[in-house]
Coordinates of C-alpha atoms and ligand atoms in Angstrom, one line a residue:
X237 CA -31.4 55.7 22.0
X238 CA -28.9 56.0 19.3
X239 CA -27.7 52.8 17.6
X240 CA -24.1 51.3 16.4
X241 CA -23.8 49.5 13.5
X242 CA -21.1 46.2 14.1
X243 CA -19.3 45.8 10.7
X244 CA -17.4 42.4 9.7
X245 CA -13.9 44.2 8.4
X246 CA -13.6 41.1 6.0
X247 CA -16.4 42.4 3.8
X248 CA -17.6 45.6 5.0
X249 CA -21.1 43.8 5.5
X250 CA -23.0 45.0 8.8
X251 CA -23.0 42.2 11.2
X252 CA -26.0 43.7 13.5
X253 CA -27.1 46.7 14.9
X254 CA -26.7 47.5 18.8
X255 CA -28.4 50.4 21.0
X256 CA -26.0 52.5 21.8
X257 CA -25.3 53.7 25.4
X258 CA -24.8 57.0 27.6
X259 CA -24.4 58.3 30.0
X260 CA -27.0 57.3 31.9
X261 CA -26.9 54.1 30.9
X262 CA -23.6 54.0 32.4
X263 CA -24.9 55.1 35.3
X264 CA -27.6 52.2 35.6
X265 CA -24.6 49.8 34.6
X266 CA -22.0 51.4 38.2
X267 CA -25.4 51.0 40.1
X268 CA -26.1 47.4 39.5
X269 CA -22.5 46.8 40.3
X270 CA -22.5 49.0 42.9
X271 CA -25.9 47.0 44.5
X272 CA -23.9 43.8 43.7
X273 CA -20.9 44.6 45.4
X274 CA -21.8 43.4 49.2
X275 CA -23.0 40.3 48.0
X276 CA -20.3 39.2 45.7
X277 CA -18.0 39.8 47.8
X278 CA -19.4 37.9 51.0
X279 CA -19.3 34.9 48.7
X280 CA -16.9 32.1 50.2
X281 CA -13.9 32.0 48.4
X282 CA -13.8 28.2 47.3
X283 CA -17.8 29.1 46.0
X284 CA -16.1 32.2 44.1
X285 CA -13.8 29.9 42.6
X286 CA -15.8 27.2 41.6
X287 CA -18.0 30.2 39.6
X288 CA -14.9 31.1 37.4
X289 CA -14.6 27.6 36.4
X290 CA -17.9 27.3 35.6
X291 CA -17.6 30.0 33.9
X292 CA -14.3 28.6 31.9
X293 CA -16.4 25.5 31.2
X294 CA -18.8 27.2 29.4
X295 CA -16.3 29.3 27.4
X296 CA -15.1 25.8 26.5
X297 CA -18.3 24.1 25.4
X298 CA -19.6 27.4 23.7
X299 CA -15.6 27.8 22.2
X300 CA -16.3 27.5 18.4
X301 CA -19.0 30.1 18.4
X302 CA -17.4 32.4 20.4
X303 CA -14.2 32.1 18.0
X304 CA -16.4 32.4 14.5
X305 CA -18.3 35.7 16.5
X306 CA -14.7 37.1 17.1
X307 CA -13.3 36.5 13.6
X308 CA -16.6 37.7 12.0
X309 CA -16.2 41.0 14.1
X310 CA -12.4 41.6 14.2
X311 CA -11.1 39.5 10.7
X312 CA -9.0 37.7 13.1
X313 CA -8.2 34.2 11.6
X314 CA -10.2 31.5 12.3
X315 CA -7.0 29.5 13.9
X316 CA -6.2 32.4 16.1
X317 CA -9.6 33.2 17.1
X318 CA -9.7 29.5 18.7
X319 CA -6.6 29.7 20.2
X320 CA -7.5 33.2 21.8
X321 CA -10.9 31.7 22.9
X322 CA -9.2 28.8 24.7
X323 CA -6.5 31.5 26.1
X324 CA -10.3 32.9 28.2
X325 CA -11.3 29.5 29.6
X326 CA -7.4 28.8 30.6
X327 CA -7.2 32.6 32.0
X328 CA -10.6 31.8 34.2
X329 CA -9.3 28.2 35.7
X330 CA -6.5 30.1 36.1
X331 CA -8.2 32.7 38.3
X332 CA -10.9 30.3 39.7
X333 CA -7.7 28.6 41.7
X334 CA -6.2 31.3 42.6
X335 CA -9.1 33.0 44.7
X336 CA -7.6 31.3 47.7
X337 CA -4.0 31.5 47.1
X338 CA -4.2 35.5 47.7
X339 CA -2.7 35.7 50.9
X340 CA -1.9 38.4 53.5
X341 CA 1.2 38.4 55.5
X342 CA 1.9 38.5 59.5
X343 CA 4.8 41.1 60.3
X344 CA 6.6 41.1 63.4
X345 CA 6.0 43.8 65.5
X346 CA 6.2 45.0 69.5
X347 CA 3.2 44.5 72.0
X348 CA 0.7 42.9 69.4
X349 CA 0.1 40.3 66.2
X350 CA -0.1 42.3 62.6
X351 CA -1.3 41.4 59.3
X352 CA -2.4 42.3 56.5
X353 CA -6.0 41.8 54.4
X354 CA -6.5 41.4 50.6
X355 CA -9.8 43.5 49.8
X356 CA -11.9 44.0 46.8
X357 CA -11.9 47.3 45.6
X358 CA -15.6 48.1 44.7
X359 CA -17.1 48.9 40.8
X360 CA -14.5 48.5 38.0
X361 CA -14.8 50.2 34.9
X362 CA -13.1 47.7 32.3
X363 CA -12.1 49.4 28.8
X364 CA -11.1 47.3 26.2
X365 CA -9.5 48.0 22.8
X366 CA -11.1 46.4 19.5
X367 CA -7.6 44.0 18.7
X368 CA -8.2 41.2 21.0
X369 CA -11.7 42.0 22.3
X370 CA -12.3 38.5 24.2
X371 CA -8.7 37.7 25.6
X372 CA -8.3 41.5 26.7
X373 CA -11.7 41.1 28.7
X374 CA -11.0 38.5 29.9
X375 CA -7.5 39.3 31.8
X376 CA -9.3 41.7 33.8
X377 CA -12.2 40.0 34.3
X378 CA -10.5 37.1 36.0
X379 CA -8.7 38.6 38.4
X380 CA -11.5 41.4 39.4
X381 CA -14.2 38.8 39.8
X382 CA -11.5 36.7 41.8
X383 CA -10.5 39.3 44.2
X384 CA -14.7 40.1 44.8
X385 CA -14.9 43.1 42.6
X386 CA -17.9 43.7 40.3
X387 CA -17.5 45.5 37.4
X388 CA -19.0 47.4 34.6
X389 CA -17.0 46.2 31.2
X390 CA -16.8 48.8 27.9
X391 CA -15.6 46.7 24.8
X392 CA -14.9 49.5 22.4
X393 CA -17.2 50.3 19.8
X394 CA -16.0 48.6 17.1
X395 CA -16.0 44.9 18.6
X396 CA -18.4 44.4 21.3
X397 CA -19.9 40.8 20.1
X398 CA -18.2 38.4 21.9
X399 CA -17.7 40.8 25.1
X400 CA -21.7 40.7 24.9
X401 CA -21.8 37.0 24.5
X402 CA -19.4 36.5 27.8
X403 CA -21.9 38.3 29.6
X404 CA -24.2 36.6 29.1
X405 CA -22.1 33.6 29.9
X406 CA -21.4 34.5 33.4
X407 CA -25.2 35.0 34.6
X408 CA -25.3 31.6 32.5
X409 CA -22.5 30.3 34.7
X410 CA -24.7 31.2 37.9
X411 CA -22.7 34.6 38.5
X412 CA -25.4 37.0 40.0
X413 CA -27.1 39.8 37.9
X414 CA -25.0 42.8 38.8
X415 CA -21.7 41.9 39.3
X416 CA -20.8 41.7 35.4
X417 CA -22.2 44.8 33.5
X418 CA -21.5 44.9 29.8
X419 CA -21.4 48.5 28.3
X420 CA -21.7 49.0 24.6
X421 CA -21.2 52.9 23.6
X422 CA -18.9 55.1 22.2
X423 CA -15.7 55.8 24.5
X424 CA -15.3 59.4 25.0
X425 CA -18.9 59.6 26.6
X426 CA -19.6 56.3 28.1
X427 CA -16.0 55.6 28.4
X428 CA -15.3 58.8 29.8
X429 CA -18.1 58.7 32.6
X430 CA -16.5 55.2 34.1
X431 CA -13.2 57.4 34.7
X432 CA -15.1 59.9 36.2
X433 CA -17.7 58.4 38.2
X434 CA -17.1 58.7 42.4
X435 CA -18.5 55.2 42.4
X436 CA -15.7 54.2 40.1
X437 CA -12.7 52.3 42.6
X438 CA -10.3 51.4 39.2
X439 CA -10.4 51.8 35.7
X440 CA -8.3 48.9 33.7
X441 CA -8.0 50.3 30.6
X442 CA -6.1 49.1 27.3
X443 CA -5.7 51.0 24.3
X444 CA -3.8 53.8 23.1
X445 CA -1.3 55.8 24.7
X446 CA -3.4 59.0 23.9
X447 CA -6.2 58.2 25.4
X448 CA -4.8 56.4 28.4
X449 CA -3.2 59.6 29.1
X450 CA -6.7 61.0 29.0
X451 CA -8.0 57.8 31.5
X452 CA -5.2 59.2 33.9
X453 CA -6.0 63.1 34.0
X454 CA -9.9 61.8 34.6
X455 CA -9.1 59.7 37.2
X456 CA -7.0 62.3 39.2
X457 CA -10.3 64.2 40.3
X458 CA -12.1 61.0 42.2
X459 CA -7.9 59.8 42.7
X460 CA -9.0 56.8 40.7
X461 CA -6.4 53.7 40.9
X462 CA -5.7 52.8 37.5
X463 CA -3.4 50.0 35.3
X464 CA -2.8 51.2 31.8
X465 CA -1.3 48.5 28.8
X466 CA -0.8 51.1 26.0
X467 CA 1.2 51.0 22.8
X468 CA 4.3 50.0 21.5
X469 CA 6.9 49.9 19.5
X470 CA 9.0 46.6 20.7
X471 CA 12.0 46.0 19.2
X472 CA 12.9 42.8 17.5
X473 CA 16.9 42.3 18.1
X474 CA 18.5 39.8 15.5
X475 CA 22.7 39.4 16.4
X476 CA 24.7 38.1 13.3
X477 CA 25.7 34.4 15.5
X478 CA 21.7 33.8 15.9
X479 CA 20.1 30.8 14.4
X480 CA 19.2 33.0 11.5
X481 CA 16.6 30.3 9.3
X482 CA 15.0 29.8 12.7
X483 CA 14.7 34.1 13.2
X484 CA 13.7 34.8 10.2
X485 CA 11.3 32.1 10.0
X486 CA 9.4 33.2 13.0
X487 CA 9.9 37.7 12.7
X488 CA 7.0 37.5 10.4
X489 CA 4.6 36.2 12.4
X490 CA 5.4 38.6 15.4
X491 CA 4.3 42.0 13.4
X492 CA 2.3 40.3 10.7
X493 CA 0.0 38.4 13.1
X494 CA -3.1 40.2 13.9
X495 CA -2.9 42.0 11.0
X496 CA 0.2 43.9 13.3
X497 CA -2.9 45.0 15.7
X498 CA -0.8 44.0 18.7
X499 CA 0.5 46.3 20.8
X500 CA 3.6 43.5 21.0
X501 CA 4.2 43.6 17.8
X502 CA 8.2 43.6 17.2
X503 CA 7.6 46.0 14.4
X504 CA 11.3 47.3 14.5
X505 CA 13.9 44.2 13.5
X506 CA 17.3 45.7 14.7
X507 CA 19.8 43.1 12.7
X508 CA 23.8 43.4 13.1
X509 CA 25.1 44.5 10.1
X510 CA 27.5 41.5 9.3
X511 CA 24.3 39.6 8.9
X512 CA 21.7 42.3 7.6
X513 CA 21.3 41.5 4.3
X514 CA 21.6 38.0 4.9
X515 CA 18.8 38.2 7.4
X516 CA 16.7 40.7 4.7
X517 CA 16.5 37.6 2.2
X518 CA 15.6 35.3 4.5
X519 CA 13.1 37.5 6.4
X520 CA 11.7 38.6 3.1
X521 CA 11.2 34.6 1.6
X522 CA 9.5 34.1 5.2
X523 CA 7.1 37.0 4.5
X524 CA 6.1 35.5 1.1
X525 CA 4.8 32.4 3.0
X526 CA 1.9 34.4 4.8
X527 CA -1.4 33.1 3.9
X528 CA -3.2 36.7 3.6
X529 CA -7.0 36.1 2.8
X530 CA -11.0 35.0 3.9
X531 CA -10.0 35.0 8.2
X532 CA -12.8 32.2 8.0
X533 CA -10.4 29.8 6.1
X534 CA -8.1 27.7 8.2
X535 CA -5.4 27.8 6.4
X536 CA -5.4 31.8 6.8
X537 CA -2.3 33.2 9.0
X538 CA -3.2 37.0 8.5
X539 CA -6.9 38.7 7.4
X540 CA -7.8 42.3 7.1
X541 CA -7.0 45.4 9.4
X542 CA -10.3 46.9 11.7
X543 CA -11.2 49.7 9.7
X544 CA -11.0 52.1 7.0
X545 CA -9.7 54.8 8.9
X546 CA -7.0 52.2 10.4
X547 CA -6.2 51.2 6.9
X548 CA -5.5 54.8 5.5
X549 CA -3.3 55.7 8.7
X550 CA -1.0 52.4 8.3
X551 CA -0.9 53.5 4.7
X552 CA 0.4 57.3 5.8
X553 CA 3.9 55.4 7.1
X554 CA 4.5 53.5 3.4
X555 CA 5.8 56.2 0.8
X556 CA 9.0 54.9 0.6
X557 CA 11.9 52.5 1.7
X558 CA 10.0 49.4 0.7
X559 CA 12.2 46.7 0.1
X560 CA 9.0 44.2 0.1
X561 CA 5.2 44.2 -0.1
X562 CA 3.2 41.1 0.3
X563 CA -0.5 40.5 -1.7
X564 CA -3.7 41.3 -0.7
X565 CA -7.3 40.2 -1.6
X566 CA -9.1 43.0 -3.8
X567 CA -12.2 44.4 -3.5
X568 CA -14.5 44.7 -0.3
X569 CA -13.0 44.5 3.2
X570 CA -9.7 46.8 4.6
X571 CA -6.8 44.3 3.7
X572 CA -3.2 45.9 3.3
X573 CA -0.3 43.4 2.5
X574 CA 2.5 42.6 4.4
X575 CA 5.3 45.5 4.2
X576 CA 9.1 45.7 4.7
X577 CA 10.4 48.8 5.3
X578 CA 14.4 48.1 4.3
X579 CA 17.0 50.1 5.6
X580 CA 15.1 52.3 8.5
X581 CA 17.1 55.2 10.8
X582 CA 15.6 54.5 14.4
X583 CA 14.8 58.6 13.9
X584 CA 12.3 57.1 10.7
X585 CA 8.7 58.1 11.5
X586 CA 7.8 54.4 10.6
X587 CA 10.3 53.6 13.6
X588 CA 8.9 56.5 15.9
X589 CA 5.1 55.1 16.0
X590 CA 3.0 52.7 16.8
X591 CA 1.7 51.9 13.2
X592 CA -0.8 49.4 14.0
X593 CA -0.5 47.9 10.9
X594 CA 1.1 45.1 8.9
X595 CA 4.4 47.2 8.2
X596 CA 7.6 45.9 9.8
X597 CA 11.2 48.2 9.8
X598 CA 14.0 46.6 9.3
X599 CA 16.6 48.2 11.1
X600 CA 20.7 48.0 10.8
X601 CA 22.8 47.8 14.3
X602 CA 26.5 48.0 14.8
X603 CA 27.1 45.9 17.9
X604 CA 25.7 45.2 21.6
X605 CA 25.6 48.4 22.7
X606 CA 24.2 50.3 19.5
X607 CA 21.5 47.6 19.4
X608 CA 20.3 48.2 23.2
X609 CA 20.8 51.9 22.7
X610 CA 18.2 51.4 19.6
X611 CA 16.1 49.2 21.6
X612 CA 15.8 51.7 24.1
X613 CA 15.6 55.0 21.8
X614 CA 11.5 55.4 22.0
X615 CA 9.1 56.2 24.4
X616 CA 7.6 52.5 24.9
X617 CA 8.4 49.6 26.7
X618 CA 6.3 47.1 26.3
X619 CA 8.0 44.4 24.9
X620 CA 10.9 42.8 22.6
X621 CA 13.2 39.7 21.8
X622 CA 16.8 38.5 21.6
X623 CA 18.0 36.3 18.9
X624 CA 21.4 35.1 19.7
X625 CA 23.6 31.9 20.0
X626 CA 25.4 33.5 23.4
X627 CA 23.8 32.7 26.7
X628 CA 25.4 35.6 28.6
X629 CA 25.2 38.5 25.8
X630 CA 21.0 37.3 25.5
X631 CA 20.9 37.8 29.6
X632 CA 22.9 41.3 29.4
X633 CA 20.6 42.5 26.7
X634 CA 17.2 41.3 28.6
X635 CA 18.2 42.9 31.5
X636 CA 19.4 46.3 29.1
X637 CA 16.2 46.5 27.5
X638 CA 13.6 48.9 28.8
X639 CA 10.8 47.2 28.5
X640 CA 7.9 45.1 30.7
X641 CA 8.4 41.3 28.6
X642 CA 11.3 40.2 26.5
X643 CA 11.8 36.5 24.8
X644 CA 15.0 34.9 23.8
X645 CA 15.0 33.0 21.0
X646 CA 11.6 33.4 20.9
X647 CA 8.7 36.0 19.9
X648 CA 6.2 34.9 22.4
X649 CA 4.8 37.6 24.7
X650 CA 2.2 36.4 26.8
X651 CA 1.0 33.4 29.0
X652 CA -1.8 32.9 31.3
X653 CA 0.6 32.7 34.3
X654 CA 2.9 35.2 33.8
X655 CA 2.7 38.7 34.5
X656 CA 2.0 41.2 31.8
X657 CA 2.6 44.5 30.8
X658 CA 4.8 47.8 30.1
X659 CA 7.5 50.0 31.4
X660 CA 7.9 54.5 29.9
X661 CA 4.9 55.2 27.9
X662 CA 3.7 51.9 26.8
X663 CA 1.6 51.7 30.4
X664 CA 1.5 50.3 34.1
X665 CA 0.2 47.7 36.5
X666 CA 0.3 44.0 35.5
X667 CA -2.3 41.5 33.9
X668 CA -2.5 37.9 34.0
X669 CA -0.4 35.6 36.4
X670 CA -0.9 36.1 40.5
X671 CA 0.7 39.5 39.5
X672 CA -2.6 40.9 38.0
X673 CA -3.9 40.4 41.9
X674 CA -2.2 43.3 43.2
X675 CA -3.8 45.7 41.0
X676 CA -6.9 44.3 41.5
X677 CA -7.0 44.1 45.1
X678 CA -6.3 46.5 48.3
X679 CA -3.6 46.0 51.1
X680 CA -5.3 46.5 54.7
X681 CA -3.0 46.2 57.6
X682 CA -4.6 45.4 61.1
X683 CA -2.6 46.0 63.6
X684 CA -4.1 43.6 67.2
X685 CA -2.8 44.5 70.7
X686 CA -1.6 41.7 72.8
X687 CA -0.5 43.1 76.1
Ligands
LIG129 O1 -7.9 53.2 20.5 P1 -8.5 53.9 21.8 P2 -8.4 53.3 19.0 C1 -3.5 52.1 19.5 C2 -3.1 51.8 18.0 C3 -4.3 52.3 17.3 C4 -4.7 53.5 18.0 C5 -6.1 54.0 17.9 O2 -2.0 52.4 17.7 O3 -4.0 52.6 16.0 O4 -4.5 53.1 19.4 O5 -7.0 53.0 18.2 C6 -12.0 53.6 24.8 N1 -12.3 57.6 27.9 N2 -4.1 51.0 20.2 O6 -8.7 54.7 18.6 O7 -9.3 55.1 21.4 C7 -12.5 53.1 23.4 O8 -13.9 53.1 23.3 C8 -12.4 56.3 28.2 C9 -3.2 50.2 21.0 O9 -9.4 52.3 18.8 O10 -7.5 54.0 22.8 C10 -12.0 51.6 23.5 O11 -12.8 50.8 24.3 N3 -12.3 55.4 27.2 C11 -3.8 49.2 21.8 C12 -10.6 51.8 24.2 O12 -10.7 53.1 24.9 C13 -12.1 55.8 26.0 C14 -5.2 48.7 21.5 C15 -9.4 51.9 23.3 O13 -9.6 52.8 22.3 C16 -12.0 57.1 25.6 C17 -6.0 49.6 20.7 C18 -12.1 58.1 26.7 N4 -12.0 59.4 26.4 C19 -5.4 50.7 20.1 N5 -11.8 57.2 24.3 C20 -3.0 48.3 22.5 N6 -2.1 48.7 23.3 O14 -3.2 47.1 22.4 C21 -11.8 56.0 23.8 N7 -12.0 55.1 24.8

């Protein structure tokens, strides 16, 4: 078997070396969840639920070396790392009490009583990007375990460690053997055979656009169900009567933050003119007030990006236009500074793609309407914010912007309990809250004669 050598992006040092699956390891991996299926889902609903919390319990007791495992893998700060980790024992109480709070419905209809059944689906194939490896697993592990699914999980390549270590946390929680299946191996073969395998139900899938495009044409041959949270390119929309300390303060740390490894990043800042350059100082003073640096240090608000090869694409968008960049440590370890692009078109390629990266466009608007027009001008919708002092122009704009989250006043994205995820190119199908059920779950309608 061919191995995979885990890296620490911090210092380039290997962190450990990992066999490295195929295809036929996948295929052991949809037949233990396959085998595991009856079983799991024949367990009482309540005993399902009390499970996930033991499983929440121990990511909670095991929470500061699941944190240091994520930040030594992904160069995620040590103060985000913790708060992701508690994000996956919140996200599995969450799940653990809503097991029995996934009702059917009765409909009225002639000569008979009909309702409807929530059913497990079968084997998931999980696939999970390399940004936020254990809170990504675990928004579609809670809900598939909760609706009586097993599943076979692929963390991608890069960051499998504390995917690993939750495995082994559920058999520690008293999960059977079977019904969690971790899968470490490269994506386009071991990835690749999840979409394709008959005894595949779903595939939940994060990552790029590209490849999600590929997870869809794959799944079309078995007719697959699949949700898809892709890129994005969310746009950050700053009106001249905001609070503009309090914007400027906080724009930052929504495209800097994870190194700008988050599909939510608001990496386009629209600002109305009348306050652009105005907002540019202020935005630019916030950036110098990032703590770039050793992720292992709490005081560290941004470390270095994945890879080598993510470093030199986020580098291919900054050859021009730069009206700030930030420090970076030296030497070992694939840091890029904080960037401000200043002014951008909306046609700029740094305003087209998902960069991925620690770059941030700052973006002029004329008025309402031009800035939802810019919001809107890309092929993603994933998500976006409203800075403004007016209650009904921040409504009119949430409900004009194309995309599957929007904050007012606000860059916060995501919560345990509310639903997640994108509208055009940036994906479909919901995670997290009591929306992430549906997708994780059938609809059977039984139909019971009376007369
Ligand atoms: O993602 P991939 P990559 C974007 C971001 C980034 C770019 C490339 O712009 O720069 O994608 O990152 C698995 N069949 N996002 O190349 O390849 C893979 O093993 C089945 C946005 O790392 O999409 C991994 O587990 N699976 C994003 C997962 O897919 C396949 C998060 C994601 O990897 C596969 C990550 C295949 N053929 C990257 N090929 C977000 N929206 O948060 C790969 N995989």
């Amino acid at each position: 078997m061919s191995t995979l050598t885990v890296l620490n992006p911090a210092t380039e040092e290997p962190l450990v070396e990992l066999p490295e699956a195929g295809v036929d390891e996948a295929d052991r991996a949809v037949a233990a969840a396959k085998a595991a299926f009856p079983g799991w889902r024949a367990v009482a609903p309540a005993d399902r639920g009390r499970l996930l919390r033991r499983l929440a319990t121990l990511v909670e007791e095991n929470g500061e070396e699941l944190a240091l495992l994520e930040t030594r893998n992904v160069g995620k700060p040590i103060g985000d790392s913790r708060g992701e980790v508690g994000m996956v024992a919140d996200v599995f109480h969450f799940y653990a009490g809503a097991v029995d709070k996934h009702h059917g419905e009765t409909i009225p209809v002639a000569g008979g009583v009909d309702f409807t059944l929530r059913e497990p689906l079968g084997v998931l194939g999980l696939i999970v990007p390399w940004n936020f490896p254990i809170a990504i697993s675990s928004w579609k592990l809670g809900p598939a375990l909760a609706c009586g699914n097993t599943v076979v999980l692929k963390p991608a390549e890069l960051t499998p460690l504390t995917a690993r270590r939750l495995g082994e946390l559920t058999l520690e929680a008293g999960i059977p053997e079977g019904v969690v299946n971790i899968l470490v191996g490269p994506g386009r073969i071991v990835g690749q055979r999840l979409v394709e395998h008959p005894d595949v139900a779903k595939i939940g899938f994060t990552g790029s656009t590209e490849v999600g495009r590929k997870v869809m044409e794959g799944a079309a041959g078995t007719i697959k169900r699949v949700t898809l949270e892709l890129g994005g390119k969310s746009a950050n929309i700053v009106f001249a009567d905001a609070d503009l300390e309090k914007a400027a303060a906080s724009a930052p740390y929504a495209v800097f933050g994870n190194a700008g490894q988050d599909c939510c990043a608001r990496s386009r800042i629209l600002v109305e003119r009348a306050a652009y350059d105005r907002f540019l100082d202020l935005l630019i003073e916030a950036t110098k007030g990032v703590k770039v640096g050793d992720p292992e240090e709490p005081a560290t608000e941004m470390g270095p990006l994945i890879s080598a090869d993510q470093r030199e694409k986020v580098a291919s968008y900054v050859n021009g236009q730069v009206a700030f960049q930030g420090d970076a440590p030296d030497g070992k370890g694939f840091w890029f500074p904080c960037t401000i692009l200043a002014p951008v078109e909306n046609s700029d390629r740094p305003a087209r793609d998902e960069i991925f990266g620690p770059v941030a466009a700052v973006i002029p608007f004329e008025n309402e309407a031009d800035a939802v027009r810019l919001a809107n001008d890309t092929p993603y919708g994933l998500s976006g914010s409203i800075w403004t002092g007016d209650g009904a122009r921040a409504l009119r704009v949430a409900q004009g912007v194309e995309s599957g989250v929007i904050s007012i006043n606000s860059n916060t994205s995501v919560r345990v309990s509310t639903p997640f995820g994108g509208f055009k190119q940036s994906g479909f199908g919901r995670e997290l809250g009591m929306h992430a059920l549906e997708g994780y779950s059938e609809v059977k309608n039984v139909y019971f004669a009376t007369d």
